[in-house]
Short mmCIF file of C-alpha atoms in Angstrom, two decimals:
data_model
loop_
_atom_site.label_atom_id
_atom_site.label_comp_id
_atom_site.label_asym_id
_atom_site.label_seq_id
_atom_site.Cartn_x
_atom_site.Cartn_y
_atom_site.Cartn_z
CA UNK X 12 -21.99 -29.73 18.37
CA UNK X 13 -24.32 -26.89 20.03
CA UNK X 14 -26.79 -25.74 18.21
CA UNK X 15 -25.90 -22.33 18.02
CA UNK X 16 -22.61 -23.51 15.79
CA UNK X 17 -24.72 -25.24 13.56
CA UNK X 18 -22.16 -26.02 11.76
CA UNK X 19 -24.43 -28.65 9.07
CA UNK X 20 -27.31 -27.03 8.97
CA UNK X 21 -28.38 -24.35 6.56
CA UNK X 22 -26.53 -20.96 7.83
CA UNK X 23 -22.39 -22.30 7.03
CA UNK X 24 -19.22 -21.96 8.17
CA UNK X 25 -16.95 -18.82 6.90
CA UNK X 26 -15.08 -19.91 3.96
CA UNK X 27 -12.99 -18.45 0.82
CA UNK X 28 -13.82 -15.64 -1.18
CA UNK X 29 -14.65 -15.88 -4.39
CA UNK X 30 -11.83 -14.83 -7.07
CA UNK X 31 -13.23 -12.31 -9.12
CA UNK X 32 -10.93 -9.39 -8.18
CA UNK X 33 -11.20 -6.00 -9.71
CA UNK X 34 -10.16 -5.35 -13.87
CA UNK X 35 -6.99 -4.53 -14.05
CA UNK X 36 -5.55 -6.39 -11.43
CA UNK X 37 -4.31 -9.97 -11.35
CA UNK X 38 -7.17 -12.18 -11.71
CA UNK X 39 -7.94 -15.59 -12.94
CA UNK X 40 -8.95 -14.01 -16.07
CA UNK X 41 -5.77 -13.20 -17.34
CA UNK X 42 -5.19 -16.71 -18.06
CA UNK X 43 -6.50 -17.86 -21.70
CA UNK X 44 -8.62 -20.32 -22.02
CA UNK X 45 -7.07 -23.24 -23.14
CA UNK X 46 -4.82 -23.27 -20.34
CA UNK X 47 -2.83 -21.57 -17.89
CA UNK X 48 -0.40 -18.94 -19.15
CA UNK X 49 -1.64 -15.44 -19.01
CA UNK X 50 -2.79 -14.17 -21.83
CA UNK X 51 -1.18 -11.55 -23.95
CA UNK X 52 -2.37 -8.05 -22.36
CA UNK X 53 -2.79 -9.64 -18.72
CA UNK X 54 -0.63 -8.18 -16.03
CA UNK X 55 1.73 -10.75 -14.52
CA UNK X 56 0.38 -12.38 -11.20
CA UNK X 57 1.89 -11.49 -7.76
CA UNK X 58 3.15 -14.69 -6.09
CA UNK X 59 2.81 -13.63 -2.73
CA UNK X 60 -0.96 -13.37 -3.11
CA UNK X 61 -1.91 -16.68 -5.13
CA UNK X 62 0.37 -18.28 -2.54
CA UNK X 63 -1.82 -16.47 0.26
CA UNK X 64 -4.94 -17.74 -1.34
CA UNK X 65 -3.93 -21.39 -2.15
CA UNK X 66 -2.30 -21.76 1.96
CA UNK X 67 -5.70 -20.25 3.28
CA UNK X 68 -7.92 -22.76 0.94
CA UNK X 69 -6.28 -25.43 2.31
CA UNK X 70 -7.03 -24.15 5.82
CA UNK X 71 -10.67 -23.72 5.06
CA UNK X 72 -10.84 -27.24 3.48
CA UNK X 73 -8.43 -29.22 6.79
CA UNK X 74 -10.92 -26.69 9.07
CA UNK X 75 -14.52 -28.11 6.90
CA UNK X 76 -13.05 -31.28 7.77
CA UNK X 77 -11.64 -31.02 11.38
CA UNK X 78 -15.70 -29.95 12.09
CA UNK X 79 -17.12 -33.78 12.53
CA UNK X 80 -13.86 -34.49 14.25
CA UNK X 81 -12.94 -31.44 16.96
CA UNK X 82 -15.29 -32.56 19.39
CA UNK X 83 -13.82 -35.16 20.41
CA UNK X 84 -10.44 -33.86 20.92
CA UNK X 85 -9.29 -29.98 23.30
CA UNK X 86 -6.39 -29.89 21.14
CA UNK X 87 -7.99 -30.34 17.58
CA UNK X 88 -10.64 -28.05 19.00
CA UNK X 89 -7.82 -25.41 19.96
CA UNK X 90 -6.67 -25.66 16.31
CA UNK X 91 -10.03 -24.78 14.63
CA UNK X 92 -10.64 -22.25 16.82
CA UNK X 93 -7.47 -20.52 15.74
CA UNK X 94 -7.79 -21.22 11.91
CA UNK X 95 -11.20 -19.75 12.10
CA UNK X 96 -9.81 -16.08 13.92
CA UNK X 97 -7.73 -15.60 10.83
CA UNK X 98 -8.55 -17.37 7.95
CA UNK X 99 -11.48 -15.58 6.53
CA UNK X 100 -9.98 -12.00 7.60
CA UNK X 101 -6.99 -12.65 5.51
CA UNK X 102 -9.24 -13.50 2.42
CA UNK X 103 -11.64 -10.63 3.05
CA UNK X 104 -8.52 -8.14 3.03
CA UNK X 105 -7.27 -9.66 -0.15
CA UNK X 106 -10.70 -9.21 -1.59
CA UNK X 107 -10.89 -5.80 -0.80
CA UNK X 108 -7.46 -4.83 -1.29
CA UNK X 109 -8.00 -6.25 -5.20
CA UNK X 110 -11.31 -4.40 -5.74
CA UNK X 111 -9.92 -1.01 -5.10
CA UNK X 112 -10.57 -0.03 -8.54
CA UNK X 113 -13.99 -1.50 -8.64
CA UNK X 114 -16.43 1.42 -9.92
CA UNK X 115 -19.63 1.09 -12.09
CA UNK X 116 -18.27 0.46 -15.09
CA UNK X 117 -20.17 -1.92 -17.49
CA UNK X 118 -17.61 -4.20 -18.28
CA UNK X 119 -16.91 -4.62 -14.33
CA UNK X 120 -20.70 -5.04 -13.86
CA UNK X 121 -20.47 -7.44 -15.92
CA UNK X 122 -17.78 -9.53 -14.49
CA UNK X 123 -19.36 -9.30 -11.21
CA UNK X 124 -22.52 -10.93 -12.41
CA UNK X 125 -20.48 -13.30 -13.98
CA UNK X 126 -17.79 -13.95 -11.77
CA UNK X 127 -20.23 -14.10 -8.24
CA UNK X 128 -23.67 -13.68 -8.94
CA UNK X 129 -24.09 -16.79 -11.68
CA UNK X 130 -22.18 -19.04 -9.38
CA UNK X 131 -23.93 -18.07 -6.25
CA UNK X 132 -27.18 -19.00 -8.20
CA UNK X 133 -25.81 -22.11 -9.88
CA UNK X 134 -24.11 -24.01 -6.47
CA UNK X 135 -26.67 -22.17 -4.17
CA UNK X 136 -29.13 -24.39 -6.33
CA UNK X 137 -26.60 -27.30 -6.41
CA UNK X 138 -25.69 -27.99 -2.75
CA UNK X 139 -29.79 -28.66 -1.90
CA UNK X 140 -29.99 -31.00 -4.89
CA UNK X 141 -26.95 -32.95 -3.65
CA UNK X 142 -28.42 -33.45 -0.22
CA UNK X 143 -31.31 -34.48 -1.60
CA UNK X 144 -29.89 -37.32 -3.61
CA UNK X 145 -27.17 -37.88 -1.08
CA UNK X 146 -28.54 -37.68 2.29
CA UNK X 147 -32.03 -39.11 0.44
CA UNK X 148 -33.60 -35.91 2.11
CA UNK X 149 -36.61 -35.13 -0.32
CA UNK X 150 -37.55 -32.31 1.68
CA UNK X 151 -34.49 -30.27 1.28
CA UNK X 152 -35.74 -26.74 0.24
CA UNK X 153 -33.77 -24.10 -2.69
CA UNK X 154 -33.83 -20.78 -1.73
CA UNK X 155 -31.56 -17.94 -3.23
CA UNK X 156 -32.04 -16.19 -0.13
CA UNK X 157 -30.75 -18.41 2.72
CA UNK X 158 -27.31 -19.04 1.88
CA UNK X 159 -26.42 -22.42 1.82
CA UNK X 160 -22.71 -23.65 3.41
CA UNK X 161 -20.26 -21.89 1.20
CA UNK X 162 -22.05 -19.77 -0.65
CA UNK X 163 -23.11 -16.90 1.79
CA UNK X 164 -19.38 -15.28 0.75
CA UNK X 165 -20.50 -14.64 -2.88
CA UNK X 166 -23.62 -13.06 -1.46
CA UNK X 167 -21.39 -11.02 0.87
CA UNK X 168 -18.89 -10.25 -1.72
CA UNK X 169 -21.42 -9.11 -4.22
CA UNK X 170 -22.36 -6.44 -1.66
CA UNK X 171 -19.32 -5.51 -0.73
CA UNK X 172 -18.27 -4.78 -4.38
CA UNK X 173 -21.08 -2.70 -5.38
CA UNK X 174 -20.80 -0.73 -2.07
CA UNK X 175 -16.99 -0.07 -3.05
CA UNK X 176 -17.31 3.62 -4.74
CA UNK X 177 -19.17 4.59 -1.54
CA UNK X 178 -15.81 3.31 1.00
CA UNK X 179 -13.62 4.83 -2.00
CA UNK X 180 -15.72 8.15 -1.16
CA UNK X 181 -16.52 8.65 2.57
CA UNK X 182 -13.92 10.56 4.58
CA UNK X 183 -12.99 7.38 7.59
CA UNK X 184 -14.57 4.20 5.94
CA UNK X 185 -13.01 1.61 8.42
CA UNK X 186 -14.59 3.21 11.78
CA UNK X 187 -17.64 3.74 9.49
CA UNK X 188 -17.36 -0.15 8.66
CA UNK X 189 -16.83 -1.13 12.48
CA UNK X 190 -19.78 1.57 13.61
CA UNK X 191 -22.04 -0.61 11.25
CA UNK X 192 -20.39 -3.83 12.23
CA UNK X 193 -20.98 -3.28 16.39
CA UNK X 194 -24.60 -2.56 15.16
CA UNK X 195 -25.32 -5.82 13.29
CA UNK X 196 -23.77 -7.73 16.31
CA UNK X 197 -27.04 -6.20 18.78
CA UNK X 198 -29.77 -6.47 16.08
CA UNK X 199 -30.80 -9.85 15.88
CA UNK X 200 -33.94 -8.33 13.67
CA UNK X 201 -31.69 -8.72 10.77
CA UNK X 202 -32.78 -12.09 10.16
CA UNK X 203 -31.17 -14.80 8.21
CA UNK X 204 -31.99 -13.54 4.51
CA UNK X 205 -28.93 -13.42 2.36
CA UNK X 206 -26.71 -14.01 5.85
CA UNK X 207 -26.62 -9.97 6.11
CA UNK X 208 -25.37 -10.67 9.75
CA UNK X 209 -22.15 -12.05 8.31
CA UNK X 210 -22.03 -9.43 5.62
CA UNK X 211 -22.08 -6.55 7.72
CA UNK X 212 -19.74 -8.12 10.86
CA UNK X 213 -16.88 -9.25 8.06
CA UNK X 214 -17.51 -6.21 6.38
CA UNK X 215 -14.40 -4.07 8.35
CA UNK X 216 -12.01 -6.55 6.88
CA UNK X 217 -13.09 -5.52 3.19
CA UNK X 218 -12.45 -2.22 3.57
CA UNK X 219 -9.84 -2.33 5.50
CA UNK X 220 -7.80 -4.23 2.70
CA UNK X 221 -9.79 -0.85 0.24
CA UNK X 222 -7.32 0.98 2.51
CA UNK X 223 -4.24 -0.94 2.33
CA UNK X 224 -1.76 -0.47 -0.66
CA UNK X 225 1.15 -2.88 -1.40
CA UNK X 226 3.53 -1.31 0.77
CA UNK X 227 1.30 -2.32 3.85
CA UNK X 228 1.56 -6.00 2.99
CA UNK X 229 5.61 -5.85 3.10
CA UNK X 230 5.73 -4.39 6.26
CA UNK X 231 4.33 -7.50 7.57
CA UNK X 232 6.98 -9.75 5.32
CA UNK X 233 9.94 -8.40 6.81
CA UNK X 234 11.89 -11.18 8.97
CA UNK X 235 11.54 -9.99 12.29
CA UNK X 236 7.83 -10.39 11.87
CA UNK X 237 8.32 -14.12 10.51
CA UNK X 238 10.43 -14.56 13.85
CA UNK X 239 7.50 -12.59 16.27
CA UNK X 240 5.10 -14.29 14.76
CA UNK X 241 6.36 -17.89 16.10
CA UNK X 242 4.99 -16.65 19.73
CA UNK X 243 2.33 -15.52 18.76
CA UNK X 244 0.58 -18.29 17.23
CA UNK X 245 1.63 -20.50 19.83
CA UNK X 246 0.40 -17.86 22.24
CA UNK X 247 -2.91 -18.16 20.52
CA UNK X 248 -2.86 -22.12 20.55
CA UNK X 249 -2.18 -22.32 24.10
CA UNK X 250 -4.99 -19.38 24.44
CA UNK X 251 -7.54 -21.56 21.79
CA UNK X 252 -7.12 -24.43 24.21
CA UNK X 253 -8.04 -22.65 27.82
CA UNK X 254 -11.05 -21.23 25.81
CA UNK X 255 -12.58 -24.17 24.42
CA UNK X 256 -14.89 -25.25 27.32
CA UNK X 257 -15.30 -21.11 28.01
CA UNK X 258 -16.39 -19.84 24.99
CA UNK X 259 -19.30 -20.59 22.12
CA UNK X 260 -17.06 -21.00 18.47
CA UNK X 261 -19.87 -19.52 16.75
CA UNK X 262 -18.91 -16.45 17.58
CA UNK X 263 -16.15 -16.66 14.98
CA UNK X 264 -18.78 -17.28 12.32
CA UNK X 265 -20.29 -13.78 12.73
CA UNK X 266 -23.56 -14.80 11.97
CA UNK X 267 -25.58 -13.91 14.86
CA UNK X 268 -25.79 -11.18 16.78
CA UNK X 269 -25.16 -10.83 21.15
CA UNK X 270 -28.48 -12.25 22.20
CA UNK X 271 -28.68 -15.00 19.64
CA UNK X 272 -25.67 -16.47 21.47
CA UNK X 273 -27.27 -16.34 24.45
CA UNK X 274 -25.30 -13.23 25.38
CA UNK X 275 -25.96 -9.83 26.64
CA UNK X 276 -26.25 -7.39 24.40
CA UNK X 277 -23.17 -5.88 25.40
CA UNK X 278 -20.77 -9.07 24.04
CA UNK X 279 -21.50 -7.67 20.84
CA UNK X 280 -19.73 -4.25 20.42
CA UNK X 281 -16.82 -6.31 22.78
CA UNK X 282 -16.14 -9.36 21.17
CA UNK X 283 -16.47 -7.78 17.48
CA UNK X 284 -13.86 -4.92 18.90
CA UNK X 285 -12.09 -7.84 20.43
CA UNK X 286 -12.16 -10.28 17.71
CA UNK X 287 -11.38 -7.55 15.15
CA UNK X 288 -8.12 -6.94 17.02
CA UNK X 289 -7.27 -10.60 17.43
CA UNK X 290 -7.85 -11.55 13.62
CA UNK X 291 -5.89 -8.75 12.32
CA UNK X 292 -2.57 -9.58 14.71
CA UNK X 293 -2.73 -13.39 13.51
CA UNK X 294 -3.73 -12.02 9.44
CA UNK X 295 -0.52 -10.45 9.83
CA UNK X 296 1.09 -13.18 11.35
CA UNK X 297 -0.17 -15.46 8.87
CA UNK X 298 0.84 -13.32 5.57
CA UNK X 299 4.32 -12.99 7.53
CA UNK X 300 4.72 -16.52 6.48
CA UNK X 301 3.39 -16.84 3.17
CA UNK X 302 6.20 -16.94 0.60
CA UNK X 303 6.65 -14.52 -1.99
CA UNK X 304 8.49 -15.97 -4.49
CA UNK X 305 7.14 -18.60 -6.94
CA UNK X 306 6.59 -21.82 -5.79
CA UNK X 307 4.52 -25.60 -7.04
CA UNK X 308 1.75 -24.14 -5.91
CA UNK X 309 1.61 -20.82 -6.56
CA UNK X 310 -0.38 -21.35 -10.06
CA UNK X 311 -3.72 -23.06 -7.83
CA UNK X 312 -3.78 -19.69 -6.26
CA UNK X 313 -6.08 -19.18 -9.58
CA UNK X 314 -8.20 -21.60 -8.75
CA UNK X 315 -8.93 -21.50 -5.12
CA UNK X 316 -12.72 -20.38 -5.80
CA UNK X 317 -12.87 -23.68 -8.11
CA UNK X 318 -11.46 -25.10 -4.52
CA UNK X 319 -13.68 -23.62 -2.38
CA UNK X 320 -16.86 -24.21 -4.14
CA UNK X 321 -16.38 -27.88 -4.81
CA UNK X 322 -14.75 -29.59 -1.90
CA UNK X 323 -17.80 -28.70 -0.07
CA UNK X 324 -19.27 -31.47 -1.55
CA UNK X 325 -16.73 -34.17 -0.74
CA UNK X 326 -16.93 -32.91 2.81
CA UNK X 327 -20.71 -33.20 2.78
CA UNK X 328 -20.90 -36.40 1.39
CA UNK X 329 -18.56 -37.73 4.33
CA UNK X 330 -20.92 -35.91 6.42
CA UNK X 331 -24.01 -37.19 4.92
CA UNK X 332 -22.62 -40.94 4.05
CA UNK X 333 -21.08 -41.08 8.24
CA UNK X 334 -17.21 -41.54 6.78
CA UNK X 335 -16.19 -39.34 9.61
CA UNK X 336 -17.93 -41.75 12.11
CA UNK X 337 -15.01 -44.36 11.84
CA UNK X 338 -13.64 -44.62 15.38
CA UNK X 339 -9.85 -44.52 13.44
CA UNK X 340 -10.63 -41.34 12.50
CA UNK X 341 -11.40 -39.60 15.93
CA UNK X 342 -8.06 -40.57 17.29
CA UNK X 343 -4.68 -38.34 16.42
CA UNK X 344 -3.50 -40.65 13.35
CA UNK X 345 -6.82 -40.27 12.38
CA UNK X 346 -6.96 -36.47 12.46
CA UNK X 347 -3.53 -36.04 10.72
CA UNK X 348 -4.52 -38.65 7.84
CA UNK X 349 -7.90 -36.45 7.44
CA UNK X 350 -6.23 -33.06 7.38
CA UNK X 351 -3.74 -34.24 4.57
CA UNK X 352 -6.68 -36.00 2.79
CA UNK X 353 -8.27 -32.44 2.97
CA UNK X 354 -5.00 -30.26 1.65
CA UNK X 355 -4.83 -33.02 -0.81
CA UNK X 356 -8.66 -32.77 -2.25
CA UNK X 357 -8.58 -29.20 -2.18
CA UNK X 358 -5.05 -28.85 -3.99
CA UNK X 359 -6.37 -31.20 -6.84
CA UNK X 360 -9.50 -29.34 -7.18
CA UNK X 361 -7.40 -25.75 -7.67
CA UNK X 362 -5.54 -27.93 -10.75
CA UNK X 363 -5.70 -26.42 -14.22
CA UNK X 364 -7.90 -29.61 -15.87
CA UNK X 365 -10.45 -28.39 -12.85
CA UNK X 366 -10.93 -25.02 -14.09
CA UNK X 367 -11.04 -26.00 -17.40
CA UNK X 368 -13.90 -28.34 -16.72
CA UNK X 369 -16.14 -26.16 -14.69
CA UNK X 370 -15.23 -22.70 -16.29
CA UNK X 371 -18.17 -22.46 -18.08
CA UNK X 372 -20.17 -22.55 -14.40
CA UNK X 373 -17.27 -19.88 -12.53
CA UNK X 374 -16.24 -17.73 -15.34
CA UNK X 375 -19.31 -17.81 -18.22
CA UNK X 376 -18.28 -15.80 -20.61
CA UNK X 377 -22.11 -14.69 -21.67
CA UNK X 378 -21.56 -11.97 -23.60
CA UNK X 379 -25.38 -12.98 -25.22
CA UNK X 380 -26.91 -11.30 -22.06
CA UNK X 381 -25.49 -7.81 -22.49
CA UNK X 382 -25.70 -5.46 -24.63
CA UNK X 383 -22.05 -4.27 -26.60
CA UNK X 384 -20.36 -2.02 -24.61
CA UNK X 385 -18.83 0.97 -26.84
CA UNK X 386 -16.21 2.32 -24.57
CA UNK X 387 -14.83 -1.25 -24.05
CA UNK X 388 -14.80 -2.21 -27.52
CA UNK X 389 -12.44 0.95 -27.75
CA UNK X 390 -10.43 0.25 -25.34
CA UNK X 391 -9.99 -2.88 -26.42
CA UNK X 392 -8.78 -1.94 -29.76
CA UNK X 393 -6.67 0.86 -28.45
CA UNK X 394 -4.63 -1.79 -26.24
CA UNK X 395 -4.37 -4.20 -29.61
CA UNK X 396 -2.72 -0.90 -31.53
CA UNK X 397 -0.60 -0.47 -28.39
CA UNK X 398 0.30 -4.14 -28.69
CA UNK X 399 0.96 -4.10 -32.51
CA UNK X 400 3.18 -1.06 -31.95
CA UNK X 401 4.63 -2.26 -29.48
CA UNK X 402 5.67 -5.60 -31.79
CA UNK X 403 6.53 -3.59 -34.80
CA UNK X 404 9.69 -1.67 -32.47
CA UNK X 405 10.99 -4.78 -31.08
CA UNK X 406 11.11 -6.15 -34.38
#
């Protein structure tokens, strides 16, 4: 591992976004909360996109855990590099393409402080503690402002929701978005508080999905693009593979800018141009594949930020307790019995009896810190009438 990846230290890999999509949209929170059928006056979930988000999880979670393996092996290495072009694009766009409605409203304030804000603060505070007891490193500092391993996306997302109205407004947000993206890639003054180099590099993939509307997604589910996409991807491995010993994997993470690389200042406006082009052709690729019809595990597509926050700490207990330094492990047996292990893990922690356990930490309900919102109550009330009404007909 160069140091520039630092791939265990205290600026992380890219990982899943956080499910707190926009009000009325599908969301976790249509689900009631004694289990997992949606409650009465949620809109039904789309398959295609909980299957997106629980296929991508699982890629974050085999990619966490190919990271104390890849070295030793071009072809693992190949892999990782192509999970990581695509991964986090294709759960950035989702992101964005769900908070298109996302506007000041109270009650969607409010979700966004509960929904990323609370559990930023809560396993921002956790991970440290854990490598304290776990690693027995006393000397492990908390801070809410250096993101620690998975948590920099609820930072990011955070920002990227409250800067929606203003994308919803301007006249050309994506060139905007890349225009602010090539600068963050040449000003390494940015500095490491809140990871704002990530924020503002991944932030072109947010607003592009703002742009996108439903029919964009089934362009790229038609079955000549399932059949292109074949090449593609193995165009990519067989690319991912001449490029390992050529080029630094950190710059997938898009956390530093050019000259923190070691690069002239130049790389930056290319590679993010480059990169930007690259990510989108296998995003597509990628969602060409993803069913869209229900499936076994189309209901953990509620439950991939459960996923994403936890498994962190089974992969940084192997890191910290040196499971991954089993010679078994670094051979190709080895590799496939850790990347199941990982789908496996991450599946179970996307389970309903998951989410029911640690709701109270990624969907508080806290309705003690705000005050009543008027309009809400109304509305509220207005869709119960609509519901009683609706009853009374049928009957």
């Amino acid at each position: 591992m160069t140091n520039s990846q630092r791939p265990y230290g205290n600026r992380r890999t890219p990982l899943p976004p956080a499910q707190s999509p926009a009000p009325g949209v599908p969301s976790p929170r249509t689900e009631n909360r004694r289990g997992d059928r949606p409650a009465p006056s949620g809109r039904q979930r789309d398959a295609f996109f909980d299957n997106a988000k629980y296929l991508a999880i699982v890629l974050v979670a085999v990619g966490h855990a190919w990271e104390p393996l890849k070295g030793d092996s071009r072809v693992l290495e190949a892999a990782y590099t192509v999970v990581y072009s695509f991964h986090m694009p294709a759960f950035i766009i989702i992101s964005g393409f769900f908070s298109r409605g996302f506007d000041m409203r109270p009650d969607r304030l409010r979700r966004l402080i509960t929904g990323v804000a609370v559990p930023y603060i809560v396993f921002e505070t956790a991970y440290p503690l854990f490598r304290r007891v776990v690693d027995n490193a006393p000397e492990q500092e908390i801070s809410l402002l250096d993101p620690w391993y998975l948590t920099w996306f609820l930072v990011a997302l955070f920002v990227w929701r409250l800067t929606t109205p203003i994308w919803n407004a301007v006249r050309h947000p994506l060139p905007l978005a890349l225009g602010i993206a090539v600068l963050a890639s040449v000003t390494p003054g940015i500095g490491d508080d809140l990871d704002l180099q990530r924020v503002l590099q991944f932030l072109p993939y947010f607003v592009l999905g703002l742009c996108m509307r439903p029919e964009h997604f089934h362009l790229v589910r038609r079955r000549s693009v399932r059949i292109a996409a074949v090449p593609v991807f193995a165009a990519a491995l067989a690319f991912g593979w001449w490029a390992v010993p050529r080029m630094n994997t950190a710059w997938f993470y898009h956390r530093d800018a050019a000259q923190e690389l070691g690069a002239p200042w130049w790389a930056g406006p290319v590679m993010v141009l480059a990169m930007f082009g690259c990510s989108l052709l296998l995003t597509a690729c990628f969602f060409a594949w993803v069913p869209g019809r229900h499936l076994w595990f189309t209901a953990l597509g509620a439950g991939t930020l459960y996923g994403y926050l936890l498994h962190g700490f089974v992969v940084k207990a192997g890191d910290y307790r040196g499971w991954f330094d089993h010679s078994a492990l670094h051979r190709p047996l080895g590799e496939i019995a850790v990347s199941v292990l990982a789908a496996v893990m991450v599946t179970l922690l996307c389970t309903a009896p998951v989410r029911r356990v640690f709701r109270f930490v990624m969907e508080p309900r806290m309705e003690w810190a705000f005050k009543r919102d008027a309009a809400g109550l109304a509305r509220e009330r207005e869709r119960r009438r609509t519901a009683e009404t609706r009853e009374k007909v049928s009957a």
